[in-house]
Amino acid sequence: MRARTEPDEFMAVTATQHTGRTASEAAPGVEQLDVAAVNAPETRSLYAAREKVYAKRAYGTYRTIKWIVMAVTLGIYYLLPWLRWDRGPYLADQAVLIDFPNRRFFFFFLEIWPQEFYFVTGLLILAALALFLVTALAGRVWCGYTCPQTVWTDLMIAVERFWQGDRNARMRLDKAPWSFNKVWRKTATHVTWLAISVATGGAFVFYFRDAPTLMGEFLSFDAPAIAYIFVGIFAATTYLLGGIAREQVCIYMCPWPRIQGAMFDHYSLLVSYRTWRGEPRGAHKKGESWDGRGDCIDCKQCVAVCPTGIDIRDGAQLECIQCALCIDACNSIMDRIGRPRGLIDYDTIDNLEVASEGKTSTLKLLRPRVLLYVGLILLVSLIMLVALLNRTVLEVNILRDRNPLFVELSDGSIRNGYTVKILNKLHKPGRFHVGIEGMKDATVKIVGFEKEKNPVISVLPDDLRALRVFVTVPRKNLETAKSGVTDFEFTVTDLNNDSTVRNDTTFRSPGR
Amino acid sequence: MAKPEIDSVTGVETTGHEWDGIKELNKPLPKWWLWVLYASIIWSVAYWIAMPSWPLIADYTRGVLGYSQRTVVAKSLEDARAAQSRFLDRIAAADLAGIKADPELLQFSLAGGAAAFGDNCAPCHGRGAQGAIGYPNLNDDVWLWGGTLDDIHKTLNVGIRSGHPDTRDNAMPAFGRDQILEPAQISDVTDYVLSLSGGEANAEAAARGKEIFAEQCAACHGEDGKGNIELGSPNLTDGLWLYGGSRNEIADSIRNSRAGVMPAWEGRLSPETIKQLAVFVHSLGGGQ
């Protein structure tokens, strides 16, 4: 409880809290009210209209890198489902296939069963760690170069530029009244966008079904409905997000910029404007001395090429996806006016802080967080590699019955029931013998093979077979097992190559 | 309203909310976001018209598309039945040994039988068919009415003391309650029965009990006490007891008789389900 305040003092306090200031008088005895018109200029709109960004074409190193990255990533995306991989006559020959009906994931030499999903988990962890590492080293490289939103937006802008011209032409065309010229240019742009979008959706579904088969089904209009639905969903999102929404996705929809801002530090290489070199900025006349002024001639080329439409000279900001196109734009200007390149460049915050004093800080690549990420990546890779090398093509799972734990038979012997699952990961039919070792006088019976001695169990290629197996042991053999537990092992022998898999399990009997 | 505070760094007004010295900028929402909200509102109105949505006093609005989760469930059950029918038709046509010999039908019957067992049999016989006092363990090799596929199938169909016209039935006299034997004689017979399965028994009393057994019990349980599957009389020599194997429990069985009841499943379950159950129970390990 707060101590009680005197009445007067209490009133004053509440008044201050209420208005943020003490009450004032307009004239002696006339109180000035704290009120403002609702349509006062300070009252801003609650909603901001989108300002269309007309990104100008940039030329330079980073633009070239972005074209290459675009070609590689889109090439992988569109063409990978068509790559074939020989797995023998019983299995799909598609190199990368997510086979939901048969619950298999094929990835080149890898084949993942549902119970091996940890490989996918490992891959996702590796992807996340690689993202952290690259962000710690050089900021939003993911956003600027490889994010699908960036790649497809870049492609859509290139299409727009192809039909409607570069920045100035597009701005003129948008301002111009509707004419035949405007209509066909706009139509061609949207038709091309839609074609790209449908191809994007089409490529996606090829990852889930044999690509040539599905393509044939598409052409004869008898593909499964779900395939058309997913082509539709992906075509719509590609057209909307890549063609129409563009930078709005990065700025308003994506959570990643908020997270990524916390992942780089003073020593990360970020796309930065070197204020110490550029300021004071201003137009430069021919022959004018560069002494006492900055290198920035305020030509705003960096703003014009920016796909999110911001000014890098305002410093680091959430909207900046660090695509480095402003570096290209500025460098080409610096070449023309004869000043050194790199007014905008990849630089560290640490270096920028000391540069104005004419000093340079050394680039620290091996920082604790970088080493941590590298260590974790190596660790996860190692675990996955070991798991991969130890992956067997024949796996046996033994599940001992728990209800009932054991069964007493009329001759006094004890029987235990087991479910033996044989996972034949070979790409051909398997033939197996199931037996036990380490249990004297035991009889083994397999349900469905009761009459056969040592039956041959056949398992389909790349399939699983569950067997019910009963092991019966005379009571006298179990009298030493005071705890009621006897260890023994199941052996499953592959008759194709005579290799044997052993699995430890236990035999339960009434304790003594 | 106080004038909005303008943030000196960005030139943007703040909301006035402050956390540890950090103030929130009052950034306007993009206009398209508002349009998404309006589109959602239109969508929801369209949804009310198309789909079942508003509760009424005794009913609800059905929606013009006529969607109902009940019909969806009915449809998927029908589809599941249709998918199973290719197995069920073969099970209906095959005999029990044929089902057991066909790996596909065996697999299907084991799964279907396990499900039917859980729904219908587990309350008495237990989840693992392990039984309980008075309810037979179906895993072992002891069968009152026979453990072949056909025996099990018949027991399932007609039940035990079930009221079915062909039901399996027998009656053991209540030797004590009906005063057929004296208490001392019952005690002697108990000793003899205990001795049959190698239990602790008084040898003198067992010798006296043997004579009474030959007179009163052997007709059903056999001279050697090994029972008779035709009559449903249990084997008394195997040390496995449906109603308990202690001295008191055995004496109680002699005194008051035992008569367990199992319902007849014919007419309650489909013939295919009963066949699957027979195969399932036979495959629990004790089938003959």
PDB file of C-alpha atoms in Angstrom, chain A residues 406-418 436 438-446 469-478 488 490 506-509, chain B residues 139-141 284-287:
ATOM      1  CA  PHE A 406       3.753 -64.412 -20.669  1.00  0.00           C
ATOM      2  CA  VAL A 407       1.403 -67.362 -21.081  1.00  0.00           C
ATOM      3  CA  GLU A 408       1.544 -70.557 -19.018  1.00  0.00           C
ATOM      4  CA  LEU A 409       0.735 -73.627 -21.051  1.00  0.00           C
ATOM      5  CA  SER A 410      -0.859 -76.859 -19.895  1.00  0.00           C
ATOM      6  CA  ASP A 411       2.430 -78.762 -19.844  1.00  0.00           C
ATOM      7  CA  GLY A 412       3.921 -76.065 -17.607  1.00  0.00           C
ATOM      8  CA  SER A 413       6.041 -74.451 -20.293  1.00  0.00           C
ATOM      9  CA  ILE A 414       6.016 -70.681 -20.778  1.00  0.00           C
ATOM     10  CA  ARG A 415       5.280 -68.886 -23.987  1.00  0.00           C
ATOM     11  CA  ASN A 416       6.066 -65.296 -25.004  1.00  0.00           C
ATOM     12  CA  GLY A 417       4.640 -63.513 -28.023  1.00  0.00           C
ATOM     13  CA  TYR A 418       6.585 -61.122 -30.241  1.00  0.00           C
ATOM     14  CA  ILE A 436      16.442 -67.260 -32.176  1.00  0.00           C
ATOM     15  CA  GLY A 438      20.644 -68.055 -26.709  1.00  0.00           C
ATOM     16  CA  MET A 439      17.535 -69.920 -25.531  1.00  0.00           C
ATOM     17  CA  LYS A 440      17.868 -73.665 -24.957  1.00  0.00           C
ATOM     18  CA  ASP A 441      15.080 -76.059 -26.014  1.00  0.00           C
ATOM     19  CA  ALA A 442      12.940 -73.191 -27.223  1.00  0.00           C
ATOM     20  CA  THR A 443      10.423 -73.748 -30.004  1.00  0.00           C
ATOM     21  CA  VAL A 444       9.611 -70.951 -32.421  1.00  0.00           C
ATOM     22  CA  LYS A 445       6.270 -70.704 -34.171  1.00  0.00           C
ATOM     23  CA  ILE A 446       5.343 -68.067 -36.716  1.00  0.00           C
ATOM     24  CA  VAL A 469       6.162 -65.077 -33.484  1.00  0.00           C
ATOM     25  CA  PHE A 470       5.677 -67.299 -30.430  1.00  0.00           C
ATOM     26  CA  VAL A 471       8.610 -68.636 -28.424  1.00  0.00           C
ATOM     27  CA  THR A 472       7.900 -71.487 -26.014  1.00  0.00           C
ATOM     28  CA  VAL A 473      10.383 -72.613 -23.374  1.00  0.00           C
ATOM     29  CA  PRO A 474      10.061 -75.535 -20.910  1.00  0.00           C
ATOM     30  CA  ARG A 475       9.670 -74.360 -17.341  1.00  0.00           C
ATOM     31  CA  LYS A 476      12.718 -76.209 -16.037  1.00  0.00           C
ATOM     32  CA  ASN A 477      14.953 -74.098 -18.296  1.00  0.00           C
ATOM     33  CA  LEU A 478      13.621 -70.945 -16.710  1.00  0.00           C
ATOM     34  CA  PHE A 488      18.181 -63.902 -25.908  1.00  0.00           C
ATOM     35  CA  PHE A 490      16.310 -62.902 -32.617  1.00  0.00           C
ATOM     36  CA  THR A 506      14.028 -60.692 -23.377  1.00  0.00           C
ATOM     37  CA  PHE A 507      11.910 -63.651 -22.392  1.00  0.00           C
ATOM     38  CA  ARG A 508       9.579 -63.165 -19.461  1.00  0.00           C
ATOM     39  CA  SER A 509       8.538 -65.878 -17.087  1.00  0.00           C
TER      40      SER A 509
ATOM     41  CA  ASN B 139      -3.626 -67.274 -25.294  1.00  0.00           C
ATOM     42  CA  ASP B 140      -2.893 -70.626 -23.715  1.00  0.00           C
ATOM     43  CA  ASP B 141      -3.494 -74.089 -25.120  1.00  0.00           C
ATOM     44  CA  LEU B 284      -3.182 -65.875 -30.337  1.00  0.00           C
ATOM     45  CA  GLY B 285      -0.855 -68.813 -29.853  1.00  0.00           C
ATOM     46  CA  GLY B 286      -2.965 -71.635 -28.456  1.00  0.00           C
ATOM     47  CA  GLY B 287      -4.832 -72.654 -31.583  1.00  0.00           C
TER      48      GLY B 287
END
